[in-house]
Coordinates of C-alpha atoms in Angstrom, one line a residue:
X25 CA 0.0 0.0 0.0
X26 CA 1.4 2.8 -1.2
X27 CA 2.5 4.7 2.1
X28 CA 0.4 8.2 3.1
X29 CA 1.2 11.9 3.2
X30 CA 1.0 14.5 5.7
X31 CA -1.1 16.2 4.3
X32 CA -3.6 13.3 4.3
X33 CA -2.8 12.8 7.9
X34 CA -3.6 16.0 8.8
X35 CA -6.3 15.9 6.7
X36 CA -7.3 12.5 8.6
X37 CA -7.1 13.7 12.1
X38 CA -8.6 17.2 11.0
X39 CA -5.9 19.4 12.2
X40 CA -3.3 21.5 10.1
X41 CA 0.3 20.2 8.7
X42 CA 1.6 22.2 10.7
X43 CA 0.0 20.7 14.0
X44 CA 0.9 17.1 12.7
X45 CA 4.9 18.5 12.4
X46 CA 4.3 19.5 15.5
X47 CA 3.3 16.5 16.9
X48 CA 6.1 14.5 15.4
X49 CA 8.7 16.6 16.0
X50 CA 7.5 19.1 19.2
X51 CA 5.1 16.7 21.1
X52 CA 5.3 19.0 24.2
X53 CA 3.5 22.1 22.2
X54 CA 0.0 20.0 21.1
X55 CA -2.7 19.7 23.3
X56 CA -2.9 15.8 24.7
X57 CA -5.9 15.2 22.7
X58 CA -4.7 16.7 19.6
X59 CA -1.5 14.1 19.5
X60 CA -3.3 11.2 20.5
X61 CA -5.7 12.0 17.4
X62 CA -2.8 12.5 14.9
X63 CA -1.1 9.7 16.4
X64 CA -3.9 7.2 15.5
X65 CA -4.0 8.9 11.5
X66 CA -0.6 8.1 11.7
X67 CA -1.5 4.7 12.6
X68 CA -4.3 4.0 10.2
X69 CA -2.6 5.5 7.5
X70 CA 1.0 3.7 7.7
X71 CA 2.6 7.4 7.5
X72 CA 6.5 7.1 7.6
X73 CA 7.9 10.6 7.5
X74 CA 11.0 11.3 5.4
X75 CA 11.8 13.5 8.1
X76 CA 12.4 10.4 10.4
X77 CA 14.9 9.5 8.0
X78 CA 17.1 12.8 7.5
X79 CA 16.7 12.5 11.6
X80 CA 18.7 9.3 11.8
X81 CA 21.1 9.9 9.1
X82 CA 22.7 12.4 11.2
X83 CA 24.5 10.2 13.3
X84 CA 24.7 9.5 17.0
X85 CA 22.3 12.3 18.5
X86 CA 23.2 15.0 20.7
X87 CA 23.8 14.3 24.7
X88 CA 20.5 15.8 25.0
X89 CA 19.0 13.1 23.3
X90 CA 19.2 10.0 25.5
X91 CA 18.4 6.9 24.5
X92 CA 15.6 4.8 26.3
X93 CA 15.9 1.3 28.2
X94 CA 13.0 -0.3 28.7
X95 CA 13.4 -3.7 31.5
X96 CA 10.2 -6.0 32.7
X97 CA 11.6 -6.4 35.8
X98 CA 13.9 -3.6 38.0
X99 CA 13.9 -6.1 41.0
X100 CA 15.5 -8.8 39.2
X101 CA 19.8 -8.7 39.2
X102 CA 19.2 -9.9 35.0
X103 CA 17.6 -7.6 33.8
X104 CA 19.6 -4.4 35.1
X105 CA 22.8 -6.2 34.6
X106 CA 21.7 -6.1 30.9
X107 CA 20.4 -2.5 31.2
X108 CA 23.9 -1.6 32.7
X109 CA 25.4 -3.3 29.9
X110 CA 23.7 -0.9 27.7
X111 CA 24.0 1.8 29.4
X112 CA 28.2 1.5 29.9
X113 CA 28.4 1.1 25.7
X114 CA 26.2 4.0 25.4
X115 CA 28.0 6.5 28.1
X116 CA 31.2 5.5 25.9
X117 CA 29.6 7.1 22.6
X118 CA 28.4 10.6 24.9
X119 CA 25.3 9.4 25.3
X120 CA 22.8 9.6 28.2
X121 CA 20.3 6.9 29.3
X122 CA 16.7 6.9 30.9
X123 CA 16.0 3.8 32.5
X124 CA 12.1 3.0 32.4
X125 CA 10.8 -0.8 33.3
X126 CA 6.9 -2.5 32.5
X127 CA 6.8 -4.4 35.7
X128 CA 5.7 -6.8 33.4
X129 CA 2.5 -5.2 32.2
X130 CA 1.6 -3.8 28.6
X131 CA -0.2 -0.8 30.0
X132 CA 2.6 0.6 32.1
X133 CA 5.1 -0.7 29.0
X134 CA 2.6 1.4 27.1
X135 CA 3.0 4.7 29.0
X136 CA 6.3 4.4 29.6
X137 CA 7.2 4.4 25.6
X138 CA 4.8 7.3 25.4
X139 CA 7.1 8.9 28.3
X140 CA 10.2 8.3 26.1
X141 CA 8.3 10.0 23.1
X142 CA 7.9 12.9 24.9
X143 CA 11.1 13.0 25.9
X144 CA 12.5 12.6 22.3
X145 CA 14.9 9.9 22.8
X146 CA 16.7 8.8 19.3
X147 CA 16.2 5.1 20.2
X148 CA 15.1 2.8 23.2
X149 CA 16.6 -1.1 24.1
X150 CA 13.4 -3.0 25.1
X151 CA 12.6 -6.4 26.9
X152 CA 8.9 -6.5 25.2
X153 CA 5.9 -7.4 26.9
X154 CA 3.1 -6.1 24.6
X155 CA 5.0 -4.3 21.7
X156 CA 3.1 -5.3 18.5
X157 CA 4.1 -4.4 15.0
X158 CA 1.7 -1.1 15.0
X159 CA 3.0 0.3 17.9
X160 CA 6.7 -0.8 16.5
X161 CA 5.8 1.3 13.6
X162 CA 4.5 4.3 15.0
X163 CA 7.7 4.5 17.0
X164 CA 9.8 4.0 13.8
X165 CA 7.6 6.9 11.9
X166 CA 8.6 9.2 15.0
X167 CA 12.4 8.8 13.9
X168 CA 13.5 6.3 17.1
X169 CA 15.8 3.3 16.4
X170 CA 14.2 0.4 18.1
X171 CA 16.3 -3.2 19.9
X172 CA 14.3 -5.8 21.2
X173 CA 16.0 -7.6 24.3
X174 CA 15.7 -11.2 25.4
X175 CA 13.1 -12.3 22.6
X176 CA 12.9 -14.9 20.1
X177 CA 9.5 -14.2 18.7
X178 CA 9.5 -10.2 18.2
X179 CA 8.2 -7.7 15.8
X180 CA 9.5 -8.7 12.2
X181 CA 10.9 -4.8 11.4
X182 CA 13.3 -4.6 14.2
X183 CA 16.5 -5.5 15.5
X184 CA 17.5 -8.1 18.2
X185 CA 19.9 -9.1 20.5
X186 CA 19.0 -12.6 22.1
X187 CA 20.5 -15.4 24.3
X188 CA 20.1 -19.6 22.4
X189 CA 17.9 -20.2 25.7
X190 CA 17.2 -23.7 23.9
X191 CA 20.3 -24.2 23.9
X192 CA 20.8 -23.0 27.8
X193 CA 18.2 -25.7 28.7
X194 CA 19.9 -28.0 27.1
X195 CA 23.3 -27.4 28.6
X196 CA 21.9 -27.5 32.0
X197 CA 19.5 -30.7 31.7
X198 CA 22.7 -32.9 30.1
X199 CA 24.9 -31.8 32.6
X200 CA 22.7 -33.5 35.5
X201 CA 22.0 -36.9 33.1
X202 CA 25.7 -36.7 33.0
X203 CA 25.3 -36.9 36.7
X204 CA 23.1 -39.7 36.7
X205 CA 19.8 -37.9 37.3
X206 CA 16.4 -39.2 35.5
X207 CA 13.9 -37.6 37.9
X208 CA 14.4 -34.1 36.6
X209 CA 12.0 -31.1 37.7
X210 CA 11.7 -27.8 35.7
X211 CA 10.6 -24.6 38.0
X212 CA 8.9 -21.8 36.5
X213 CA 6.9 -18.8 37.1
X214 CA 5.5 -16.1 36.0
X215 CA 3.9 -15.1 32.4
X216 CA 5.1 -18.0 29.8
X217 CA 7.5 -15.8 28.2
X218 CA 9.9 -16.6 25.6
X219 CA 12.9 -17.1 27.3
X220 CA 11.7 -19.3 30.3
X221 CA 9.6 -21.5 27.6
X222 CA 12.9 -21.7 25.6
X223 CA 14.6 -23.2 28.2
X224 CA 11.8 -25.9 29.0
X225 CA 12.2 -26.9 25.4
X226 CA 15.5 -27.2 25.7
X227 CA 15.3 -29.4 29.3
X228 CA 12.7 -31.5 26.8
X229 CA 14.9 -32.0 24.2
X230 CA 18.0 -33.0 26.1
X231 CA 15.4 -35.3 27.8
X232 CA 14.2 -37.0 24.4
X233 CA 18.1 -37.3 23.1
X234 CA 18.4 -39.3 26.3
X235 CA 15.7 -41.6 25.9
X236 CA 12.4 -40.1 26.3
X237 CA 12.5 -39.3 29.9
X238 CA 9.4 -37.2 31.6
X239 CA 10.0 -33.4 32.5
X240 CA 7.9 -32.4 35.2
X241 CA 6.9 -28.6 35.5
X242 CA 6.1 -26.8 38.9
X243 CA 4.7 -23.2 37.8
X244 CA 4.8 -20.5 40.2
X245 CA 2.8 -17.1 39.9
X246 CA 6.4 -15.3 40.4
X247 CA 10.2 -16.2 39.2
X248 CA 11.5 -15.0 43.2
X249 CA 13.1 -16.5 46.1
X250 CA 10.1 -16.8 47.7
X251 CA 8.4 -18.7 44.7
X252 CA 10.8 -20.8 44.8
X253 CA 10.7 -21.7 48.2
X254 CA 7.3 -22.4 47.2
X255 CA 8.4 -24.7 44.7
X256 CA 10.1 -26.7 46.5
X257 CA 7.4 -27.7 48.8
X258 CA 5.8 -28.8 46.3
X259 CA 8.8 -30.7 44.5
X260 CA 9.0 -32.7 48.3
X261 CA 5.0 -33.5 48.2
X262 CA 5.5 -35.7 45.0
X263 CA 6.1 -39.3 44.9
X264 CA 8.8 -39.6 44.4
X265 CA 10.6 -36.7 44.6
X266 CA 12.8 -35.0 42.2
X267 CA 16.6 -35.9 42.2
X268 CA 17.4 -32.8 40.4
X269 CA 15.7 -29.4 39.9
X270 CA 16.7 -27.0 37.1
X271 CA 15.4 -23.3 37.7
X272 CA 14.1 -21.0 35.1
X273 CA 16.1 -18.2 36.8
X274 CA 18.9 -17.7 39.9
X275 CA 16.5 -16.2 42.2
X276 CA 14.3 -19.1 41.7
X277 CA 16.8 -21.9 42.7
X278 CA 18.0 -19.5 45.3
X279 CA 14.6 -20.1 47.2
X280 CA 14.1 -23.9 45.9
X281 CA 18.0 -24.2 47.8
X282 CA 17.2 -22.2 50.9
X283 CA 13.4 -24.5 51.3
X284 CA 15.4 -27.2 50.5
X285 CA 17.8 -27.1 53.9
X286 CA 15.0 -26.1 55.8
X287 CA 13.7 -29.4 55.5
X288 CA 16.9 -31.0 56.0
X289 CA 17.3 -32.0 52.4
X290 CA 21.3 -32.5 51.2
X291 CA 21.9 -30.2 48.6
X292 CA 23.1 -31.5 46.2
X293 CA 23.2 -35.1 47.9
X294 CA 19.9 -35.7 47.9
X295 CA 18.7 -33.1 45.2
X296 CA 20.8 -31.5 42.8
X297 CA 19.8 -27.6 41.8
X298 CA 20.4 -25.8 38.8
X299 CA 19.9 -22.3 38.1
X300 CA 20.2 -19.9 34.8
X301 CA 21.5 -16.6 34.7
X302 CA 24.5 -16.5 37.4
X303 CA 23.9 -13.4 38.7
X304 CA 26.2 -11.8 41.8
X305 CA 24.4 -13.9 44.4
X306 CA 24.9 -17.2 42.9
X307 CA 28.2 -17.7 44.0
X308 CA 27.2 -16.7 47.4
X309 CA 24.1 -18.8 47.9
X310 CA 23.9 -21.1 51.0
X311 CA 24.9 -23.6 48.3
X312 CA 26.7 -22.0 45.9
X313 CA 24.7 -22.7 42.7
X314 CA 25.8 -24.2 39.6
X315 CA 23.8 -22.4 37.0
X316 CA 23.6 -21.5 33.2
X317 CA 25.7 -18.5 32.4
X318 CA 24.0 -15.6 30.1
X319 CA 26.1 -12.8 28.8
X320 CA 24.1 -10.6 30.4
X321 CA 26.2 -7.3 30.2
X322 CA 27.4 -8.2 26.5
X323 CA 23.7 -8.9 25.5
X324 CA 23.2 -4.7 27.0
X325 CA 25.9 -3.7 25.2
X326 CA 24.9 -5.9 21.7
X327 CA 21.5 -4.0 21.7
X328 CA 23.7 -0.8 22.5
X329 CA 25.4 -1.2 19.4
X330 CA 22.4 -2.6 17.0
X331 CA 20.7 0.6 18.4
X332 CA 23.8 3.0 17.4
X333 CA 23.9 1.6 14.1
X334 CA 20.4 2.4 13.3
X335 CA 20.8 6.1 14.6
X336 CA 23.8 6.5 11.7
X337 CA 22.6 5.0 9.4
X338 CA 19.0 5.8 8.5
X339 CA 17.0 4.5 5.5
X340 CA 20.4 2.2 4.7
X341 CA 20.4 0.1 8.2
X342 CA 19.3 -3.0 7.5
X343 CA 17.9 -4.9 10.4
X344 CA 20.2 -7.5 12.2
X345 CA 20.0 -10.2 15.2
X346 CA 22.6 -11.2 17.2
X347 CA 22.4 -14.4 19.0
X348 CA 24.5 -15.5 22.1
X349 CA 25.6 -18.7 23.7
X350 CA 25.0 -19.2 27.2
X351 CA 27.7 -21.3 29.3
X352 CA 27.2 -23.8 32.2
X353 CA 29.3 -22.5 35.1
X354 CA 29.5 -25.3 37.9
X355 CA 29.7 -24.5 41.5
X356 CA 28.1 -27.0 44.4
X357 CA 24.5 -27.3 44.4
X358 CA 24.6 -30.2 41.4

């Protein structure tokens, strides 16, 4: 479809050209009803300014415009060990950073981009919860390079920096066969996002190579300690129990180790715990814990770079995905 004009976004949201110019360029001078109306012509119409283009092909922007980072979950040492990644490669190219996070909700994900809009960022890293290829587009039309975080299945018309999570599950599920375990427990929680599903299908597929052994999944509401000392109540209620418990994330196995040794359970005589994401307090769990490795801060700094790229080079960039490899980093809870 051939793509629209101004003028017929204007003429769309019944203001003047000038008004819509406004909107994309000085947000901060329309009325909030006036933008949100230009913004949904924009929308219907599939406008892509040119002006969004001549924006980006001038190169890294000024100090005073930042770029955005946008994490589901401040609370949790992997996300803002990837934000900080992003955030050190960015400082090194003189350029500021607002941190904003979704909490895990598409609403507050929602306001916060609209927050970064106003604030006429050139570009924002983001760990999507409810980002959809319109609102991808609108974001694009208003002249910001966009980097999705942490997701396999993303908007097509984007760039990406990921961890092989499949390939995380797997490493972690062959290292405890290699041990000699065949009761093996996956703990989850949460919203089934990518990267925890990932890994499950990786557990299943080391599972299947070894002979078609049963993965049983315990799904909390939460991936925290606390959910995991949930968890692993539950992993001692079955019969029989687990011999070996592999964690969606650290903070998870953190809890499922703690719950764990308040029972009197040997850790990892009697169960064996893995984790994935080796953040700071792994190594100084009760049990230190044997986990899967991500690059967490290289991932931050990937996106960091992807986004950069698209800031210089405009209508040329051509979107690209970087994939890392996680690594199994053994310690003494399996």
């Amino acid at each position: 479809m051939p793509q629209a004009s101004i003028r017929e976004v204007a003429k769309r949201a019944g203001v003047s050209v000038g008004t819509v110019s406004n909107v994309l360029n000085r947000p901060d001078l329309v009325a909030e009803e006036t933008r949100v109306r230009v913004l949904s012509a924009i929308d219907e119409l599939g406008f892509v300014r040119n002006e969004s283009a001549r924006r980006l092909r001038q190169g890294p922007p000024a100090r005073s415009r930042a770029f955005g980072v946008l994490i589901e979950d401040v609370a949790n040492p992997y996300y803002t060990d990837v934000a900080q990644g992003a955030e050190s490669a960015l400082n090194a190219e003189g350029v500021d950073v607002i941190w904003c996070t979704s909490n895990g909700s598409a609403d507050k994900e929602h306001r916060a981009l609209e927050l970064l809009v106003e604030q006429r960022v050139a570009g924002v890293l983001i760990t999507p919860i409810g980002l959809g290829d319109d609102r991808l587009a609108r974001l694009h039309a208003q002249g910001m390079a966009v980097v999705v975080l942490d997701r396999h299945q993303h908007p097509a018309d984007v760039c990406s920096a990921r961890v092989d999570h499949v390939a995380g599950g797997e490493i972690a599920v062959d290292h405890l066969l290699r041990l000699g375990h065949d009761r093996i427990a996956f703990v989850t929680g949460g919203p089934d996002s990518d990267p925890a599903r990932e890994r499950r299908d990786g557990a299943v597929r080391a599972l299947a190579r070894a002979g078609g052994r049963e993965l049983v999944s315990v799904v909390e509401a939460t991936m925290t300690a606390t959910a995991g000392q949930q968890a692993a109540r539950r992993l001692l209620d079955m019969a029989p129990a687990p011999s070996a418990v592999f964690c969606a994330n650290d903070l998870l196995a953190i809890g499922v180790i703690n719950e764990l040794l308040r029972y009197g359970v040997k850790v990892p005589e009697e169960i064996a715990v893995i984790g994935y994401d080796d953040i700071e307090l792994a190594a100084t769990a009760a049990v230190p814990l044997t986990t899967v490795r991500q690059p967490r801060h290289e991932l931050g700094r990937a996106g960091a770079r992807l986004a950069l790229a698209e800031a210089r080079e405009g209508v040329d960039h051509r979107h690209r995905h970087v994939v890392l490899t996680p690594e199994l980093i053994i310690r003494n809870s399996g």
